[in-house]
């Protein structure tokens, strides 16, 4: 009898050990998966570029995406909403203070907690590009800035009237696909995003992502070059078309997503096939480093606080390594680079010789080449790449 | 070397021109006429379509419910109209105020230059009543106008009724972005002219009116409603305005789109639409519709109360309800819904209608030809004149080949074969005399009506008209007189130069007229042939017009109509500034007299 017991105890213990081993391995795996996406915060930039009452549907498009994104967890402080015209309070709106996305007024996407950051004539190409690249005057309030860092996943949604290679802003100017690609490259060089999802719902939308060349960009468009994106349904009481087809079906798709859903991007690519959309939606994933099948919808549309409860301590693989000391012991003297010294006005005016500064701060400035700005300063990049695991330490 | 700078080629070209002048002119003329007639042929026309993006499609829900109540209001209006014997101002003011509009009145008075026998008025005094529906949330920068005339007798009561019914319905909606002005004008066009002048602070015709106390913004579009029956079988759209101006084609497209949506039969020029364009009767129907439009435009008078808006660049049209013997009747509610739909779409406008054409001809309500298509017809006619002028110029500047007349050296001391020899005086004299006759034709009939009434047993109107005809006929005798006066100046060169001047004058005149009012060109082209005089053309046009409208007249009636047309033309010019009468008297008539001069030169 006692022998039976000991055997049982032994088996149990071994099983326990085994499970312990297995679970520790699982924990390691889970920890690995925990940092899979590599992003820590989510941002959304939602832009409607057209004004006038008959472009009601573009505002409704943007507001529906805004609504979905908010529902899935991205707060107003992380959303930059740009609406070029005010449809809710337009004189012609028979239901003031509402913007409907479904006919028979089923769904009011305006609600009473909409926070529009750029409104009316503030939605211009320049402001849009400044928001993306972060080159805003110091007086810009925080709600109008895209304060993303290199662990941010950004969703960018554009809608309006577009053509082959351009998108029309406000009936008076356009942004071209080249400018957009360059803006994203600036963002990449300034490390303003980790991954970026770009969705565009305009005519010939696919032309807007043709020119992208920065890494970690995924793009979706509602129609190919040469095709028009069509509107979905008119509402006879209001007298205008309420939504565009692609965004209508995108909204329907997103209504099924909840913060913990595991739907991945491949499902998103299937939204609105040609039978429903009449145009052929397109997507581009070649610049994206991860496999789209492993990218969750909520990686971009939601802001998910990941929580995992563990019973054990987890040993993260690579320990923190001290930075190499070479920064301080370089033979080439690192000079502090103050902006004023680049143009020694005092020398020119007073014929005074420059004297070497005696400060020994170790600022590292990062200046980038820009295609659209007229700066011609070229400074050496002094960015030192940090080991990847270093960042993981920051999360915990 | 270039075609014109190489002397050999130039000579060859000129030679061809002079040799083939007559055939080319004949071909051009026939081509021009054929082109014009071909405009009505359906494959050569375009289907109408909405050009304005803001107006979009007809996707609004019309919900006007109160057609019967509108008709009751109309009957009330009729009763009050009969009681006051004119415009029931107080009742209208009270009713409009009850419907929540801001109501104002305007008084006006006008003494006509001579009594108008068609409408039996001479000293016109009246009042306009209008109510402004302010847009609930919009600034008062833009306005739309709906008007109905207050006509004597039993006419247009239902129009006023529907106007008031719509005013009440519109007042309860919140989606108006523009002010809507509901206007009831007295003495149709005179009242409308007074109101428009008061609204825009202009005074071009010397009318006396009290200033408007209330104003909306700048008017974007206007519709004038004429409805004299409780039910209608069709709605007719009238587009022609003063001086042949037309509203933007988008307004007609809007009307047609709603007619189709609601299912009302819509016509233009009173002609029912047909779709057998490939048969001769179908084609002739289209030609008739188009010719009616051309004639109406050529008459330069406004064919509805809307006609005066066009001068202020306000797109306006008149909708006439027609009740004929057809089984399918449309009730007042449907008419109200159509108007409601049109106004909702006009409400969506952000700018004035400008996307579609301003110059067009419509062989039917669904088809149009734009200026780009009908101008070549005129171009071909103008080409004839230029070719003739070139031919004359060539003849004049190559005297050695023509005027070496050995037969008359001692007998013709004055035949100096130099191109510039006919004195300026001999050319100028006929010109001046013709123009003076024209001026006489323009001014004397109205000025001398007192004189005529004293000496002849005629009324003022008859005096005016008959004086005009008298002066006209007197002018016909002139060539003989001037010829006798200036005897000896009748050289071969002389008449050629005069003809050259006359031809160029006609070409310029036709060109300018074509730009202002294209339809006037076609009666004038009769001058090309040289024998159709304006008077006869007018007479012919009157008969033709009546034929086209399917109400042919006898000779007697035609003549009376002709006289009234002349008097209306003079009145239109005095009252609204129509250009037909001055154009005809001061430019066309002298030009034609010049040609007569040439004919009787020798």
PDB file of C-alpha atoms in Angstrom, chain B residues 350-545:
ATOM      1  CA  UNK B 350     -23.439  76.858 -53.361  1.00  0.00           C
ATOM      2  CA  UNK B 351     -22.865  79.177 -56.294  1.00  0.00           C
ATOM      3  CA  UNK B 352     -25.022  80.560 -59.052  1.00  0.00           C
ATOM      4  CA  UNK B 353     -25.883  78.098 -61.770  1.00  0.00           C
ATOM      5  CA  UNK B 354     -23.024  78.313 -64.177  1.00  0.00           C
ATOM      6  CA  UNK B 355     -21.971  74.805 -65.074  1.00  0.00           C
ATOM      7  CA  UNK B 356     -24.359  74.299 -67.936  1.00  0.00           C
ATOM      8  CA  UNK B 357     -25.015  76.255 -71.099  1.00  0.00           C
ATOM      9  CA  UNK B 358     -26.429  79.741 -71.328  1.00  0.00           C
ATOM     10  CA  UNK B 359     -26.929  79.702 -75.082  1.00  0.00           C
ATOM     11  CA  UNK B 360     -28.839  76.805 -76.534  1.00  0.00           C
ATOM     12  CA  UNK B 361     -31.802  75.794 -78.624  1.00  0.00           C
ATOM     13  CA  UNK B 362     -34.168  73.060 -77.568  1.00  0.00           C
ATOM     14  CA  UNK B 363     -35.956  70.975 -80.172  1.00  0.00           C
ATOM     15  CA  UNK B 364     -37.648  69.254 -77.232  1.00  0.00           C
ATOM     16  CA  UNK B 365     -37.391  69.254 -73.465  1.00  0.00           C
ATOM     17  CA  UNK B 366     -34.912  66.393 -73.454  1.00  0.00           C
ATOM     18  CA  UNK B 367     -32.687  67.513 -76.296  1.00  0.00           C
ATOM     19  CA  UNK B 368     -30.635  70.602 -76.838  1.00  0.00           C
ATOM     20  CA  UNK B 369     -28.047  72.094 -79.143  1.00  0.00           C
ATOM     21  CA  UNK B 370     -25.518  74.385 -77.639  1.00  0.00           C
ATOM     22  CA  UNK B 371     -23.950  77.479 -79.115  1.00  0.00           C
ATOM     23  CA  UNK B 372     -21.003  75.521 -80.372  1.00  0.00           C
ATOM     24  CA  UNK B 373     -23.314  73.578 -82.617  1.00  0.00           C
ATOM     25  CA  UNK B 374     -25.570  76.275 -83.923  1.00  0.00           C
ATOM     26  CA  UNK B 375     -23.030  79.030 -84.470  1.00  0.00           C
ATOM     27  CA  UNK B 376     -21.492  77.425 -87.564  1.00  0.00           C
ATOM     28  CA  UNK B 377     -24.817  77.932 -89.299  1.00  0.00           C
ATOM     29  CA  UNK B 378     -24.407  81.610 -88.722  1.00  0.00           C
ATOM     30  CA  UNK B 379     -20.742  81.376 -89.578  1.00  0.00           C
ATOM     31  CA  UNK B 380     -21.560  80.094 -93.019  1.00  0.00           C
ATOM     32  CA  UNK B 381     -23.912  82.981 -93.617  1.00  0.00           C
ATOM     33  CA  UNK B 382     -21.376  85.482 -92.445  1.00  0.00           C
ATOM     34  CA  UNK B 383     -18.907  83.831 -94.779  1.00  0.00           C
ATOM     35  CA  UNK B 384     -21.111  84.692 -97.733  1.00  0.00           C
ATOM     36  CA  UNK B 385     -21.025  88.340 -96.775  1.00  0.00           C
ATOM     37  CA  UNK B 386     -17.280  88.294 -96.385  1.00  0.00           C
ATOM     38  CA  UNK B 387     -16.811  86.575 -99.709  1.00  0.00           C
ATOM     39  CA  UNK B 388     -18.978  89.155-101.398  1.00  0.00           C
ATOM     40  CA  UNK B 389     -17.062  91.921 -99.731  1.00  0.00           C
ATOM     41  CA  UNK B 390     -13.763  90.392-100.827  1.00  0.00           C
ATOM     42  CA  UNK B 391     -15.029  90.067-104.325  1.00  0.00           C
ATOM     43  CA  UNK B 392     -16.039  93.712-104.428  1.00  0.00           C
ATOM     44  CA  UNK B 393     -12.753  94.770-102.940  1.00  0.00           C
ATOM     45  CA  UNK B 394     -10.886  92.827-105.558  1.00  0.00           C
ATOM     46  CA  UNK B 395     -12.953  94.380-108.283  1.00  0.00           C
ATOM     47  CA  UNK B 396     -12.386  97.812-106.902  1.00  0.00           C
ATOM     48  CA  UNK B 397      -8.677  97.493-106.533  1.00  0.00           C
ATOM     49  CA  UNK B 398      -8.020  96.097-109.994  1.00  0.00           C
ATOM     50  CA  UNK B 399      -9.407  98.833-112.230  1.00  0.00           C
ATOM     51  CA  UNK B 400      -7.251  98.302-115.364  1.00  0.00           C
ATOM     52  CA  UNK B 401      -8.902  94.992-116.159  1.00  0.00           C
ATOM     53  CA  UNK B 402     -12.365  96.422-115.927  1.00  0.00           C
ATOM     54  CA  UNK B 403     -12.677 100.041-116.675  1.00  0.00           C
ATOM     55  CA  UNK B 404     -10.559 100.516-119.791  1.00  0.00           C
ATOM     56  CA  UNK B 405     -13.562 101.538-121.753  1.00  0.00           C
ATOM     57  CA  UNK B 406     -12.383 102.868-125.004  1.00  0.00           C
ATOM     58  CA  UNK B 407     -15.904 103.562-125.953  1.00  0.00           C
ATOM     59  CA  UNK B 408     -16.348 106.587-123.828  1.00  0.00           C
ATOM     60  CA  UNK B 409     -13.242 108.647-123.420  1.00  0.00           C
ATOM     61  CA  UNK B 410     -14.693 111.974-124.498  1.00  0.00           C
ATOM     62  CA  UNK B 411     -18.184 111.337-123.205  1.00  0.00           C
ATOM     63  CA  UNK B 412     -17.378 110.384-119.703  1.00  0.00           C
ATOM     64  CA  UNK B 413     -15.121 112.990-118.293  1.00  0.00           C
ATOM     65  CA  UNK B 414     -16.052 111.934-114.849  1.00  0.00           C
ATOM     66  CA  UNK B 415     -15.285 108.279-115.206  1.00  0.00           C
ATOM     67  CA  UNK B 416     -11.899 108.533-113.622  1.00  0.00           C
ATOM     68  CA  UNK B 417     -10.838 104.895-113.265  1.00  0.00           C
ATOM     69  CA  UNK B 418      -9.282 105.201-109.884  1.00  0.00           C
ATOM     70  CA  UNK B 419     -10.439 103.088-106.991  1.00  0.00           C
ATOM     71  CA  UNK B 420     -10.744 105.957-104.600  1.00  0.00           C
ATOM     72  CA  UNK B 421     -12.472 108.290-106.948  1.00  0.00           C
ATOM     73  CA  UNK B 422     -16.088 108.106-105.850  1.00  0.00           C
ATOM     74  CA  UNK B 423     -16.069 110.921-103.439  1.00  0.00           C
ATOM     75  CA  UNK B 424     -16.535 110.232 -99.784  1.00  0.00           C
ATOM     76  CA  UNK B 425     -19.591 112.429-100.055  1.00  0.00           C
ATOM     77  CA  UNK B 426     -21.299 110.155-102.495  1.00  0.00           C
ATOM     78  CA  UNK B 427     -20.916 107.251-100.111  1.00  0.00           C
ATOM     79  CA  UNK B 428     -21.611 109.176 -96.997  1.00  0.00           C
ATOM     80  CA  UNK B 429     -24.780 110.759 -98.253  1.00  0.00           C
ATOM     81  CA  UNK B 430     -26.783 107.577 -98.642  1.00  0.00           C
ATOM     82  CA  UNK B 431     -25.437 106.360 -95.325  1.00  0.00           C
ATOM     83  CA  UNK B 432     -26.418 109.482 -93.479  1.00  0.00           C
ATOM     84  CA  UNK B 433     -29.814 109.710 -95.093  1.00  0.00           C
ATOM     85  CA  UNK B 434     -30.591 106.081 -94.337  1.00  0.00           C
ATOM     86  CA  UNK B 435     -29.617 106.508 -90.744  1.00  0.00           C
ATOM     87  CA  UNK B 436     -31.597 109.676 -90.440  1.00  0.00           C
ATOM     88  CA  UNK B 437     -34.610 107.840 -91.739  1.00  0.00           C
ATOM     89  CA  UNK B 438     -33.914 105.187 -89.181  1.00  0.00           C
ATOM     90  CA  UNK B 439     -33.766 107.736 -86.422  1.00  0.00           C
ATOM     91  CA  UNK B 440     -37.031 109.175 -87.692  1.00  0.00           C
ATOM     92  CA  UNK B 441     -38.579 105.733 -87.568  1.00  0.00           C
ATOM     93  CA  UNK B 442     -37.349 105.329 -84.029  1.00  0.00           C
ATOM     94  CA  UNK B 443     -38.419 108.609 -82.532  1.00  0.00           C
ATOM     95  CA  UNK B 444     -41.260 110.058 -84.585  1.00  0.00           C
ATOM     96  CA  UNK B 445     -44.049 107.529 -84.067  1.00  0.00           C
ATOM     97  CA  UNK B 446     -44.196 108.026 -80.308  1.00  0.00           C
ATOM     98  CA  UNK B 447     -43.510 111.741 -80.393  1.00  0.00           C
ATOM     99  CA  UNK B 448     -45.979 112.615 -83.041  1.00  0.00           C
ATOM    100  CA  UNK B 449     -48.915 110.624 -81.747  1.00  0.00           C
ATOM    101  CA  UNK B 450     -50.544 113.798 -80.417  1.00  0.00           C
ATOM    102  CA  UNK B 451     -50.251 115.424 -83.795  1.00  0.00           C
ATOM    103  CA  UNK B 452     -51.616 112.413 -85.562  1.00  0.00           C
ATOM    104  CA  UNK B 453     -54.576 112.087 -83.217  1.00  0.00           C
ATOM    105  CA  UNK B 454     -55.501 115.710 -83.877  1.00  0.00           C
ATOM    106  CA  UNK B 455     -55.529 115.370 -87.598  1.00  0.00           C
ATOM    107  CA  UNK B 456     -56.711 111.816 -88.140  1.00  0.00           C
ATOM    108  CA  UNK B 457     -59.591 109.875 -86.638  1.00  0.00           C
ATOM    109  CA  UNK B 458     -57.425 107.252 -84.980  1.00  0.00           C
ATOM    110  CA  UNK B 459     -56.576 106.263 -81.411  1.00  0.00           C
ATOM    111  CA  UNK B 460     -53.114 106.884 -80.016  1.00  0.00           C
ATOM    112  CA  UNK B 461     -51.936 103.338 -80.481  1.00  0.00           C
ATOM    113  CA  UNK B 462     -53.134 103.216 -84.040  1.00  0.00           C
ATOM    114  CA  UNK B 463     -51.501 106.567 -84.613  1.00  0.00           C
ATOM    115  CA  UNK B 464     -48.176 105.311 -83.446  1.00  0.00           C
ATOM    116  CA  UNK B 465     -48.281 102.164 -85.464  1.00  0.00           C
ATOM    117  CA  UNK B 466     -49.511 103.783 -88.601  1.00  0.00           C
ATOM    118  CA  UNK B 467     -46.912 106.542 -88.337  1.00  0.00           C
ATOM    119  CA  UNK B 468     -44.259 103.889 -88.098  1.00  0.00           C
ATOM    120  CA  UNK B 469     -45.534 102.157 -91.194  1.00  0.00           C
ATOM    121  CA  UNK B 470     -45.798 105.487 -92.984  1.00  0.00           C
ATOM    122  CA  UNK B 471     -42.223 106.448 -92.269  1.00  0.00           C
ATOM    123  CA  UNK B 472     -41.147 102.992 -93.266  1.00  0.00           C
ATOM    124  CA  UNK B 473     -42.850 103.234 -96.618  1.00  0.00           C
ATOM    125  CA  UNK B 474     -41.576 106.779 -97.130  1.00  0.00           C
ATOM    126  CA  UNK B 475     -38.106 105.467 -96.731  1.00  0.00           C
ATOM    127  CA  UNK B 476     -38.748 103.108 -99.596  1.00  0.00           C
ATOM    128  CA  UNK B 477     -39.170 106.076-101.902  1.00  0.00           C
ATOM    129  CA  UNK B 478     -35.941 107.617-100.807  1.00  0.00           C
ATOM    130  CA  UNK B 479     -33.473 105.973-103.161  1.00  0.00           C
ATOM    131  CA  UNK B 480     -35.157 107.603-106.101  1.00  0.00           C
ATOM    132  CA  UNK B 481     -34.989 110.981-104.427  1.00  0.00           C
ATOM    133  CA  UNK B 482     -31.398 110.819-103.333  1.00  0.00           C
ATOM    134  CA  UNK B 483     -30.451 109.539-106.682  1.00  0.00           C
ATOM    135  CA  UNK B 484     -31.953 112.539-108.363  1.00  0.00           C
ATOM    136  CA  UNK B 485     -30.351 114.881-105.889  1.00  0.00           C
ATOM    137  CA  UNK B 486     -26.931 113.522-106.431  1.00  0.00           C
ATOM    138  CA  UNK B 487     -27.129 113.057-110.141  1.00  0.00           C
ATOM    139  CA  UNK B 488     -23.886 112.579-111.817  1.00  0.00           C
ATOM    140  CA  UNK B 489     -22.339 110.686-108.990  1.00  0.00           C
ATOM    141  CA  UNK B 490     -23.624 107.391-110.174  1.00  0.00           C
ATOM    142  CA  UNK B 491     -20.378 105.881-111.231  1.00  0.00           C
ATOM    143  CA  UNK B 492     -19.693 102.242-111.540  1.00  0.00           C
ATOM    144  CA  UNK B 493     -17.253 102.495-108.710  1.00  0.00           C
ATOM    145  CA  UNK B 494     -19.687 104.368-106.587  1.00  0.00           C
ATOM    146  CA  UNK B 495     -22.229 101.708-106.187  1.00  0.00           C
ATOM    147  CA  UNK B 496     -19.606  99.081-105.725  1.00  0.00           C
ATOM    148  CA  UNK B 497     -18.062 100.966-102.863  1.00  0.00           C
ATOM    149  CA  UNK B 498     -21.465 101.567-101.377  1.00  0.00           C
ATOM    150  CA  UNK B 499     -22.283  97.942-101.721  1.00  0.00           C
ATOM    151  CA  UNK B 500     -19.003  97.024-100.092  1.00  0.00           C
ATOM    152  CA  UNK B 501     -19.751  99.309 -97.204  1.00  0.00           C
ATOM    153  CA  UNK B 502     -23.269  97.985 -96.935  1.00  0.00           C
ATOM    154  CA  UNK B 503     -22.144  94.383 -97.016  1.00  0.00           C
ATOM    155  CA  UNK B 504     -19.541  94.952 -94.341  1.00  0.00           C
ATOM    156  CA  UNK B 505     -22.064  96.888 -92.309  1.00  0.00           C
ATOM    157  CA  UNK B 506     -24.482  94.010 -92.544  1.00  0.00           C
ATOM    158  CA  UNK B 507     -21.782  91.521 -91.627  1.00  0.00           C
ATOM    159  CA  UNK B 508     -20.858  93.477 -88.515  1.00  0.00           C
ATOM    160  CA  UNK B 509     -24.510  93.950 -87.639  1.00  0.00           C
ATOM    161  CA  UNK B 510     -25.249  90.279 -88.014  1.00  0.00           C
ATOM    162  CA  UNK B 511     -22.190  89.387 -86.016  1.00  0.00           C
ATOM    163  CA  UNK B 512     -23.147  91.606 -83.137  1.00  0.00           C
ATOM    164  CA  UNK B 513     -26.738  90.486 -83.208  1.00  0.00           C
ATOM    165  CA  UNK B 514     -25.705  86.862 -83.258  1.00  0.00           C
ATOM    166  CA  UNK B 515     -23.790  87.393 -80.075  1.00  0.00           C
ATOM    167  CA  UNK B 516     -26.621  89.143 -78.309  1.00  0.00           C
ATOM    168  CA  UNK B 517     -29.612  87.302 -79.580  1.00  0.00           C
ATOM    169  CA  UNK B 518     -28.871  84.573 -82.029  1.00  0.00           C
ATOM    170  CA  UNK B 519     -32.399  84.113 -83.202  1.00  0.00           C
ATOM    171  CA  UNK B 520     -32.559  87.605 -84.564  1.00  0.00           C
ATOM    172  CA  UNK B 521     -30.000  86.665 -87.153  1.00  0.00           C
ATOM    173  CA  UNK B 522     -32.291  84.431 -89.070  1.00  0.00           C
ATOM    174  CA  UNK B 523     -34.944  86.962 -90.022  1.00  0.00           C
ATOM    175  CA  UNK B 524     -32.143  89.315 -90.854  1.00  0.00           C
ATOM    176  CA  UNK B 525     -30.552  86.900 -93.214  1.00  0.00           C
ATOM    177  CA  UNK B 526     -33.381  87.691 -95.497  1.00  0.00           C
ATOM    178  CA  UNK B 527     -31.482  90.886 -96.125  1.00  0.00           C
ATOM    179  CA  UNK B 528     -28.780  88.826 -97.654  1.00  0.00           C
ATOM    180  CA  UNK B 529     -30.949  88.002-100.527  1.00  0.00           C
ATOM    181  CA  UNK B 530     -31.599  91.704-100.727  1.00  0.00           C
ATOM    182  CA  UNK B 531     -35.258  91.630-101.392  1.00  0.00           C
ATOM    183  CA  UNK B 532     -36.847  90.584 -98.142  1.00  0.00           C
ATOM    184  CA  UNK B 533     -37.590  93.772 -96.395  1.00  0.00           C
ATOM    185  CA  UNK B 534     -37.915  93.812 -92.667  1.00  0.00           C
ATOM    186  CA  UNK B 535     -41.534  94.742 -92.735  1.00  0.00           C
ATOM    187  CA  UNK B 536     -42.541  91.863 -94.889  1.00  0.00           C
ATOM    188  CA  UNK B 537     -40.330  89.540 -92.886  1.00  0.00           C
ATOM    189  CA  UNK B 538     -42.148  90.560 -89.783  1.00  0.00           C
ATOM    190  CA  UNK B 539     -45.508  89.993 -91.372  1.00  0.00           C
ATOM    191  CA  UNK B 540     -44.439  86.612 -92.570  1.00  0.00           C
ATOM    192  CA  UNK B 541     -43.047  85.787 -89.153  1.00  0.00           C
ATOM    193  CA  UNK B 542     -46.340  86.626 -87.499  1.00  0.00           C
ATOM    194  CA  UNK B 543     -48.240  84.258 -89.741  1.00  0.00           C
ATOM    195  CA  UNK B 544     -45.596  81.589 -89.345  1.00  0.00           C
ATOM    196  CA  UNK B 545     -45.677  81.911 -85.582  1.00  0.00           C
TER     197      UNK B 545
END
